[in-house]
PDB file of C-alpha atoms and ligand atoms in Angstrom:
ATOM      1  CA  MET A1285     -27.968 -10.215  11.793  1.00 75.00           C
ATOM      2  CA  THR A1286     -27.346 -13.406   9.775  1.00 88.00           C
ATOM      3  CA  ARG A1287     -27.324 -11.034   6.816  1.00 94.00           C
ATOM      4  CA  ILE A1288     -24.177  -9.383   8.121  1.00 97.00           C
ATOM      5  CA  LYS A1289     -22.539 -12.752   8.664  1.00 97.00           C
ATOM      6  CA  ASN A1290     -23.411 -13.829   5.124  1.00 98.00           C
ATOM      7  CA  SER A1291     -22.247 -10.529   3.646  1.00 98.00           C
ATOM      8  CA  ILE A1292     -18.890 -10.865   5.357  1.00 98.00           C
ATOM      9  CA  THR A1293     -18.445 -14.447   4.177  1.00 98.00           C
ATOM     10  CA  TYR A1294     -19.351 -13.374   0.650  1.00 98.00           C
ATOM     11  CA  SER A1295     -17.085 -10.292   0.709  1.00 98.00           C
ATOM     12  CA  LYS A1296     -14.124 -12.282   1.992  1.00 98.00           C
ATOM     13  CA  ALA A1297     -14.654 -14.901  -0.713  1.00 98.00           C
ATOM     14  CA  LYS A1298     -14.748 -12.170  -3.359  1.00 98.00           C
ATOM     15  CA  ILE A1299     -11.564 -10.598  -2.012  1.00 98.00           C
ATOM     16  CA  GLN A1300      -9.787 -13.965  -2.239  1.00 98.00           C
ATOM     17  CA  GLU A1301     -11.175 -14.604  -5.697  1.00 98.00           C
ATOM     18  CA  TYR A1302      -9.867 -11.278  -6.990  1.00 98.00           C
ATOM     19  CA  GLU A1303      -6.540 -11.585  -5.180  1.00 98.00           C
ATOM     20  CA  ALA A1304      -6.052 -14.875  -7.027  1.00 98.00           C
ATOM     21  CA  LYS A1305      -7.327 -13.552 -10.331  1.00 98.00           C
ATOM     22  CA  TYR A1306      -4.900 -10.611 -10.318  1.00 98.00           C
ATOM     23  CA  SER A1307      -1.935 -12.504  -8.841  1.00 98.00           C
ATOM     24  CA  ARG A1308      -2.057 -10.698  -5.541  1.00 98.00           C
ATOM     25  CA  PRO A1309      -0.804 -12.646  -2.520  1.00 97.00           C
ATOM     26  CA  ILE A1310      -3.697 -14.162  -0.601  1.00 97.00           C
ATOM     27  CA  GLY A1311      -4.346 -11.990   2.439  1.00 97.00           C
ATOM     28  CA  SER A1312      -2.723  -8.875   0.978  1.00 98.00           C
ATOM     29  CA  VAL A1313      -6.030  -6.998   0.780  1.00 98.00           C
ATOM     30  CA  ASN A1314      -7.448  -5.967   4.155  1.00 98.00           C
ATOM     31  CA  LEU A1315     -11.130  -5.433   4.780  1.00 98.00           C
ATOM     32  CA  LEU A1316     -12.194  -2.210   6.470  1.00 98.00           C
ATOM     33  CA  ALA A1317     -15.889  -2.379   7.363  1.00 98.00           C
ATOM     34  CA  VAL A1318     -17.422   1.090   7.047  1.00 98.00           C
ATOM     35  CA  SER A1319     -19.949   1.245   9.849  1.00 98.00           C
ATOM     36  CA  LYS A1320     -21.219   4.834   9.577  1.00 98.00           C
ATOM     37  CA  LYS A1321     -24.995   5.022  10.167  1.00 97.00           C
ATOM     38  CA  HIS A1322     -25.001   1.448  11.414  1.00 97.00           C
ATOM     39  CA  SER A1323     -25.602   0.399  15.004  1.00 97.00           C
ATOM     40  CA  ALA A1324     -23.207  -0.824  17.664  1.00 98.00           C
ATOM     41  CA  ASP A1325     -25.033  -4.165  17.498  1.00 97.00           C
ATOM     42  CA  SER A1326     -24.277  -4.467  13.785  1.00 98.00           C
ATOM     43  CA  ILE A1327     -20.606  -3.771  14.494  1.00 98.00           C
ATOM     44  CA  ARG A1328     -20.641  -6.360  17.278  1.00 98.00           C
ATOM     45  CA  GLU A1329     -22.017  -8.891  14.815  1.00 98.00           C
ATOM     46  CA  ALA A1330     -19.321  -8.057  12.252  1.00 98.00           C
ATOM     47  CA  ALA A1331     -16.653  -8.362  14.951  1.00 98.00           C
ATOM     48  CA  LYS A1332     -18.037 -11.766  15.914  1.00 98.00           C
ATOM     49  CA  ASN A1333     -17.438 -12.797  12.321  1.00 98.00           C
ATOM     50  CA  GLY A1334     -13.799 -11.828  12.299  1.00 98.00           C
ATOM     51  CA  VAL A1335     -13.800  -8.172  11.234  1.00 98.00           C
ATOM     52  CA  ILE A1336     -11.367  -6.061  13.272  1.00 98.00           C
ATOM     53  CA  ASN A1337     -11.074  -2.788  11.329  1.00 98.00           C
ATOM     54  CA  PHE A1338     -13.985  -0.329  11.239  1.00 99.00           C
ATOM     55  CA  GLY A1339     -14.346   2.997   9.458  1.00 98.00           C
ATOM     56  CA  GLU A1340     -16.442   5.936  10.640  1.00 98.00           C
ATOM     57  CA  ASN A1341     -17.183   9.384   9.145  1.00 98.00           C
ATOM     58  CA  TYR A1342     -19.242  11.197  11.754  1.00 98.00           C
ATOM     59  CA  LEU A1343     -17.438  11.981  14.962  1.00 98.00           C
ATOM     60  CA  GLN A1344     -20.253  12.148  17.525  1.00 97.00           C
ATOM     61  CA  GLU A1345     -21.887   9.018  16.277  1.00 97.00           C
ATOM     62  CA  ALA A1346     -18.538   7.243  16.111  1.00 98.00           C
ATOM     63  CA  CYS A1347     -17.410   8.172  19.625  1.00 98.00           C
ATOM     64  CA  LYS A1348     -20.557   6.694  21.177  1.00 98.00           C
ATOM     65  CA  LYS A1349     -20.011   3.403  19.393  1.00 98.00           C
ATOM     66  CA  ILE A1350     -16.285   3.324  20.133  1.00 98.00           C
ATOM     67  CA  ASP A1351     -17.072   3.843  23.793  1.00 98.00           C
ATOM     68  CA  SER A1352     -19.741   1.190  24.024  1.00 98.00           C
ATOM     69  CA  LEU A1353     -17.591  -1.384  22.189  1.00 98.00           C
ATOM     70  CA  LYS A1354     -14.316  -0.748  24.051  1.00 97.00           C
ATOM     71  CA  SER A1355     -14.056  -4.274  25.409  1.00 97.00           C
ATOM     72  CA  LEU A1356     -13.865  -5.761  21.901  1.00 98.00           C
ATOM     73  CA  GLY A1357     -10.440  -4.288  21.084  1.00 97.00           C
ATOM     74  CA  LEU A1358     -11.439  -3.121  17.604  1.00 98.00           C
ATOM     75  CA  ILE A1359      -9.336  -0.866  15.389  1.00 98.00           C
ATOM     76  CA  TRP A1360     -11.062   2.401  14.455  1.00 98.00           C
ATOM     77  CA  HIS A1361     -10.340   4.426  11.314  1.00 99.00           C
ATOM     78  CA  PHE A1362     -11.586   7.960  10.804  1.00 98.00           C
ATOM     79  CA  ILE A1363     -12.345   8.306   7.076  1.00 98.00           C
ATOM     80  CA  GLY A1364     -14.536  11.425   6.815  1.00 97.00           C
ATOM     81  CA  PRO A1365     -13.773  15.095   6.137  1.00 97.00           C
ATOM     82  CA  ILE A1366     -12.041  16.735   9.126  1.00 97.00           C
ATOM     83  CA  GLN A1367     -12.767  20.168  10.577  1.00 96.00           C
ATOM     84  CA  SER A1368      -9.934  21.510  12.708  1.00 96.00           C
ATOM     85  CA  ASN A1369     -12.098  21.825  15.828  1.00 97.00           C
ATOM     86  CA  LYS A1370     -12.636  18.037  15.714  1.00 98.00           C
ATOM     87  CA  THR A1371      -8.978  17.052  15.801  1.00 98.00           C
ATOM     88  CA  LEU A1372      -8.746  16.576  19.577  1.00 98.00           C
ATOM     89  CA  LYS A1373     -11.527  13.989  19.674  1.00 98.00           C
ATOM     90  CA  ILE A1374     -10.283  12.279  16.550  1.00 98.00           C
ATOM     91  CA  ALA A1375      -6.713  12.043  17.839  1.00 98.00           C
ATOM     92  CA  THR A1376      -7.825  10.591  21.161  1.00 98.00           C
ATOM     93  CA  ASN A1377     -10.523   8.174  20.012  1.00 98.00           C
ATOM     94  CA  PHE A1378      -9.160   6.701  16.791  1.00 98.00           C
ATOM     95  CA  ASP A1379      -6.269   4.403  15.850  1.00 98.00           C
ATOM     96  CA  TRP A1380      -6.080   5.536  12.224  1.00 98.00           C
ATOM     97  CA  VAL A1381      -6.989   8.668  10.295  1.00 98.00           C
ATOM     98  CA  GLN A1382      -7.215   8.176   6.543  1.00 98.00           C
ATOM     99  CA  SER A1383      -8.525  11.580   5.518  1.00 98.00           C
ATOM    100  CA  ILE A1384      -5.662  14.016   6.129  1.00 98.00           C
ATOM    101  CA  ASP A1385      -5.735  16.496   3.277  1.00 97.00           C
ATOM    102  CA  ARG A1386      -3.963  19.585   4.604  1.00 97.00           C
ATOM    103  CA  GLU A1387      -1.064  20.583   6.797  1.00 98.00           C
ATOM    104  CA  LYS A1388      -3.156  22.295   9.441  1.00 98.00           C
ATOM    105  CA  ILE A1389      -5.082  19.100  10.173  1.00 98.00           C
ATOM    106  CA  ALA A1390      -1.903  17.031  10.341  1.00 98.00           C
ATOM    107  CA  THR A1391      -0.300  19.485  12.757  1.00 98.00           C
ATOM    108  CA  LYS A1392      -3.339  19.591  15.016  1.00 98.00           C
ATOM    109  CA  LEU A1393      -3.752  15.822  15.110  1.00 98.00           C
ATOM    110  CA  ASN A1394      -0.079  15.577  16.044  1.00 98.00           C
ATOM    111  CA  GLU A1395      -0.512  18.116  18.857  1.00 98.00           C
ATOM    112  CA  HIS A1396      -3.477  16.275  20.272  1.00 98.00           C
ATOM    113  CA  ARG A1397      -2.181  12.720  20.084  1.00 98.00           C
ATOM    114  CA  GLN A1398      -0.878  11.959  23.555  1.00 95.00           C
ATOM    115  CA  GLU A1399       2.807  11.166  23.542  1.00 92.00           C
ATOM    116  CA  HIS A1400       2.542   8.114  25.754  1.00 94.00           C
ATOM    117  CA  ARG A1401       0.353   6.365  23.158  1.00 95.00           C
ATOM    118  CA  THR A1402       1.430   4.682  19.948  1.00 97.00           C
ATOM    119  CA  PRO A1403       1.508   7.231  17.121  1.00 98.00           C
ATOM    120  CA  LEU A1404      -1.702   7.807  15.200  1.00 98.00           C
ATOM    121  CA  LYS A1405      -1.473   5.850  11.935  1.00 98.00           C
ATOM    122  CA  VAL A1406      -2.391   8.074   9.039  1.00 98.00           C
ATOM    123  CA  CYS A1407      -3.049   8.155   5.325  1.00 98.00           C
ATOM    124  CA  VAL A1408      -2.996  11.227   3.157  1.00 98.00           C
ATOM    125  CA  GLN A1409      -6.206  11.567   1.151  1.00 98.00           C
ATOM    126  CA  ILE A1410      -5.645  12.188  -2.537  1.00 97.00           C
ATOM    127  CA  ASN A1411      -8.189  13.791  -4.815  1.00 96.00           C
ATOM    128  CA  LEU A1412      -7.772  12.751  -8.457  1.00 93.00           C
ATOM    129  CA  SER A1413      -8.220  15.678 -10.804  1.00 76.00           C
ATOM    130  CA  ASN A1414     -11.533  14.348 -12.079  1.00 66.00           C
ATOM    131  CA  GLU A1415     -13.213  14.190  -8.671  1.00 66.00           C
ATOM    132  CA  ASP A1416     -16.173  16.353  -7.716  1.00 67.00           C
ATOM    133  CA  SER A1417     -15.403  16.076  -4.019  1.00 70.00           C
ATOM    134  CA  LYS A1418     -13.592  18.907  -2.295  1.00 76.00           C
ATOM    135  CA  SER A1419     -11.776  16.544   0.060  1.00 90.00           C
ATOM    136  CA  GLY A1420      -8.266  15.409  -0.682  1.00 96.00           C
ATOM    137  CA  ILE A1421      -5.021  16.925  -1.859  1.00 96.00           C
ATOM    138  CA  SER A1422      -3.992  16.922  -5.525  1.00 95.00           C
ATOM    139  CA  LEU A1423      -1.599  14.309  -6.897  1.00 96.00           C
ATOM    140  CA  GLU A1424       0.951  17.056  -7.428  1.00 95.00           C
ATOM    141  CA  LYS A1425       0.891  18.284  -3.830  1.00 96.00           C
ATOM    142  CA  ALA A1426       0.659  14.902  -2.116  1.00 98.00           C
ATOM    143  CA  GLU A1427       4.398  14.475  -1.641  1.00 98.00           C
ATOM    144  CA  GLU A1428       4.793  17.766   0.184  1.00 98.00           C
ATOM    145  CA  LEU A1429       2.005  16.843   2.596  1.00 98.00           C
ATOM    146  CA  CYS A1430       3.552  13.401   3.145  1.00 98.00           C
ATOM    147  CA  LEU A1431       6.832  15.099   4.017  1.00 98.00           C
ATOM    148  CA  THR A1432       5.067  17.258   6.607  1.00 98.00           C
ATOM    149  CA  VAL A1433       3.287  14.272   8.126  1.00 98.00           C
ATOM    150  CA  ASN A1434       6.475  12.238   8.153  1.00 98.00           C
ATOM    151  CA  ASN A1435       8.158  14.859  10.317  1.00 98.00           C
ATOM    152  CA  LEU A1436       5.460  14.815  13.002  1.00 98.00           C
ATOM    153  CA  ALA A1437       6.482  12.581  15.916  1.00 98.00           C
ATOM    154  CA  ASN A1438       2.995  11.529  17.011  1.00 98.00           C
ATOM    155  CA  LEU A1439       1.825  10.579  13.530  1.00 98.00           C
ATOM    156  CA  GLU A1440       2.929   7.516  11.593  1.00 98.00           C
ATOM    157  CA  LEU A1441       2.630   7.914   7.829  1.00 98.00           C
ATOM    158  CA  ARG A1442       1.206   4.653   6.482  1.00 98.00           C
ATOM    159  CA  GLY A1443      -0.152   5.426   3.049  1.00 98.00           C
ATOM    160  CA  VAL A1444      -2.721   7.087   0.875  1.00 98.00           C
ATOM    161  CA  MET A1445      -6.488   6.925   0.630  1.00 98.00           C
ATOM    162  CA  SER A1446      -8.748   8.033  -2.186  1.00 97.00           C
ATOM    163  CA  ILE A1447     -12.372   8.052  -3.313  1.00 96.00           C
ATOM    164  CA  PRO A1448     -12.381   8.303  -7.102  1.00 94.00           C
ATOM    165  CA  THR A1449     -15.532   9.443  -8.860  1.00 92.00           C
ATOM    166  CA  PRO A1450     -17.871   6.457  -9.058  1.00 93.00           C
ATOM    167  CA  GLU A1451     -17.730   4.762 -12.456  1.00 94.00           C
ATOM    168  CA  LEU A1452     -19.807   1.820 -13.598  1.00 96.00           C
ATOM    169  CA  ASP A1453     -17.322   0.636 -16.180  1.00 97.00           C
ATOM    170  CA  PHE A1454     -14.620  -1.686 -14.805  1.00 98.00           C
ATOM    171  CA  GLU A1455     -11.882  -0.379 -17.087  1.00 98.00           C
ATOM    172  CA  LYS A1456     -12.648   3.222 -16.150  1.00 97.00           C
ATOM    173  CA  GLN A1457     -12.502   2.262 -12.483  1.00 97.00           C
ATOM    174  CA  ARG A1458      -9.152   0.584 -13.111  1.00 98.00           C
ATOM    175  CA  ALA A1459      -7.741   3.621 -14.885  1.00 97.00           C
ATOM    176  CA  ASN A1460      -8.408   5.837 -11.840  1.00 97.00           C
ATOM    177  CA  PHE A1461      -6.975   3.286  -9.440  1.00 98.00           C
ATOM    178  CA  ALA A1462      -3.907   2.864 -11.651  1.00 98.00           C
ATOM    179  CA  GLU A1463      -3.143   6.579 -11.299  1.00 97.00           C
ATOM    180  CA  LEU A1464      -3.329   6.236  -7.543  1.00 98.00           C
ATOM    181  CA  LYS A1465      -1.171   3.127  -7.537  1.00 98.00           C
ATOM    182  CA  ASN A1466       1.531   4.880  -9.545  1.00 98.00           C
ATOM    183  CA  LYS A1467       1.562   7.778  -7.123  1.00 98.00           C
ATOM    184  CA  PHE A1468       1.646   5.373  -4.187  1.00 98.00           C
ATOM    185  CA  LEU A1469       4.657   3.514  -5.612  1.00 98.00           C
ATOM    186  CA  GLU A1470       6.454   6.794  -6.213  1.00 98.00           C
ATOM    187  CA  LEU A1471       5.771   7.972  -2.652  1.00 98.00           C
ATOM    188  CA  GLN A1472       6.741   4.618  -1.186  1.00 98.00           C
ATOM    189  CA  LYS A1473      10.272   5.053  -2.544  1.00 98.00           C
ATOM    190  CA  LYS A1474      10.596   8.253  -0.523  1.00 98.00           C
ATOM    191  CA  PHE A1475       8.660   7.050   2.501  1.00 98.00           C
ATOM    192  CA  PRO A1476       9.482   3.357   2.912  1.00 97.00           C
ATOM    193  CA  GLY A1477       7.184   3.028   5.944  1.00 97.00           C
ATOM    194  CA  MET A1478       4.190   3.371   3.672  1.00 98.00           C
ATOM    195  CA  ASP A1479       2.354   0.064   3.310  1.00 98.00           C
ATOM    196  CA  THR A1480      -1.270   1.077   2.808  1.00 98.00           C
ATOM    197  CA  LEU A1481      -3.060   1.878  -0.417  1.00 98.00           C
ATOM    198  CA  SER A1482      -6.631   2.427   0.745  1.00 98.00           C
ATOM    199  CA  MET A1483      -8.885   2.368  -2.294  1.00 98.00           C
ATOM    200  CA  GLY A1484     -12.024   0.564  -3.398  1.00 98.00           C
ATOM    201  CA  MET A1485     -15.557   0.644  -1.979  1.00 98.00           C
ATOM    202  CA  SER A1486     -18.598  -1.610  -2.443  1.00 98.00           C
ATOM    203  CA  GLY A1487     -19.109  -0.555  -6.067  1.00 97.00           C
ATOM    204  CA  ASP A1488     -15.527  -0.738  -7.288  1.00 98.00           C
ATOM    205  CA  PHE A1489     -13.414  -2.904  -4.988  1.00 98.00           C
ATOM    206  CA  LYS A1490     -12.708  -5.553  -7.628  1.00 98.00           C
ATOM    207  CA  ALA A1491     -10.982  -3.027  -9.887  1.00 98.00           C
ATOM    208  CA  ALA A1492      -9.148  -1.658  -6.846  1.00 98.00           C
ATOM    209  CA  ILE A1493      -7.789  -5.122  -6.017  1.00 98.00           C
ATOM    210  CA  ALA A1494      -6.703  -5.510  -9.641  1.00 98.00           C
ATOM    211  CA  GLU A1495      -4.688  -2.280  -9.271  1.00 98.00           C
ATOM    212  CA  GLY A1496      -2.957  -3.108  -6.016  1.00 98.00           C
ATOM    213  CA  SER A1497      -5.237  -1.881  -3.232  1.00 98.00           C
ATOM    214  CA  THR A1498      -4.166  -3.131   0.199  1.00 98.00           C
ATOM    215  CA  MET A1499      -7.304  -1.963   1.989  1.00 98.00           C
ATOM    216  CA  ILE A1500     -10.833  -1.895   0.648  1.00 98.00           C
ATOM    217  CA  ARG A1501     -13.485   0.044   2.515  1.00 98.00           C
ATOM    218  CA  LEU A1502     -16.825  -1.741   2.369  1.00 98.00           C
ATOM    219  CA  GLY A1503     -19.957  -0.212   3.836  1.00 98.00           C
ATOM    220  CA  THR A1504     -23.017  -1.310   1.885  1.00 98.00           C
ATOM    221  CA  ALA A1505     -21.489  -4.664   0.925  1.00 98.00           C
ATOM    222  CA  VAL A1506     -21.060  -5.590   4.606  1.00 98.00           C
ATOM    223  CA  PHE A1507     -23.933  -3.867   6.413  1.00 98.00           C
ATOM    224  CA  GLY A1508     -26.519  -3.285   3.684  1.00 96.00           C
ATOM    225  CA  PRO A1509     -27.967   0.096   2.691  1.00 95.00           C
ATOM    226  CA  ARG A1510     -27.574   3.068   5.045  1.00 94.00           C
ATOM    227  CA  ALA A1511     -30.703   4.756   6.405  1.00 79.00           C
TER     228      ALA A1511
HETATM  229  C1  PLP B2822     -19.094   5.641   3.129  1.00 93.02           C
HETATM  230  C2  PLP B2822     -17.695   5.415   2.715  1.00 93.02           C
HETATM  231  C3  PLP B2822     -17.272   4.152   2.238  1.00 93.02           C
HETATM  232  C4  PLP B2822     -18.190   2.965   2.047  1.00 93.02           C
HETATM  233  O1  PLP B2822     -19.026   3.139   0.958  1.00 93.02           O
HETATM  234  P1  PLP B2822     -19.899   1.917   0.349  1.00 93.02           P
HETATM  235  O2  PLP B2822     -20.166   2.349  -1.034  1.00 93.02           O
HETATM  236  O3  PLP B2822     -21.117   1.811   1.193  1.00 93.02           O
HETATM  237  O4  PLP B2822     -19.047   0.698   0.409  1.00 93.02           O
HETATM  238  C5  PLP B2822     -15.933   4.005   1.952  1.00 93.02           C
HETATM  239  N1  PLP B2822     -15.045   5.009   2.084  1.00 93.02           N
HETATM  240  C6  PLP B2822     -15.416   6.227   2.528  1.00 93.02           C
HETATM  241  C7  PLP B2822     -14.392   7.292   2.671  1.00 93.02           C
HETATM  242  C8  PLP B2822     -16.746   6.470   2.838  1.00 93.02           C
HETATM  243  O5  PLP B2822     -17.112   7.697   3.258  1.00 93.02           O
END
């Protein structure tokens, strides 16, 4: 468990270092700890060390942890692919959904989010043309989906999320993130409530910070390898 504490200290120091290096305001990059395949105890340890935002991909696993950690007041982000029969549980158990990639999912999440609660905060997931993954909407169609989401009363459009193809080379990583940043800036003009550019994982978060990420999603860097 001291490993998690040390990893968080190290990650936060790196975030600050790269914020400074790329003239980003200190504190402008938020840390989302991706806790999929890690235990409730590991999450508790991360929370003890100041992490508030957690990301999960697998619904059943996530709901158990969310339930057992209720008293901690954590903020939960769903970041995995979404099947439409899972939208009820996602809309009731999570605070954020970052992986909206089609209208049907947006509409269903909106239907299932209870009106007396604060709207579900959402990001549209963008798939850059060079990605292998099937998740995410194309750059070209992102605006139309944002428009749909923006018109749904129980959803609050906050930004975009993406998982570019992993690259080892820093400049190649930056080039992908730059494309996303440009799209984000364009969308932000039309949807001024957007404040979240969720990009960068353990292997490429430095390049993501260089290109304007406001939320990096760290799994391995915080919790170690997944089983
Ligand atoms: C698993 C996952 C991460 C974390 O990946 P690491 O490489 O372990 O940091 C981030 N974002 C999404 C969407 C993921 O599924």
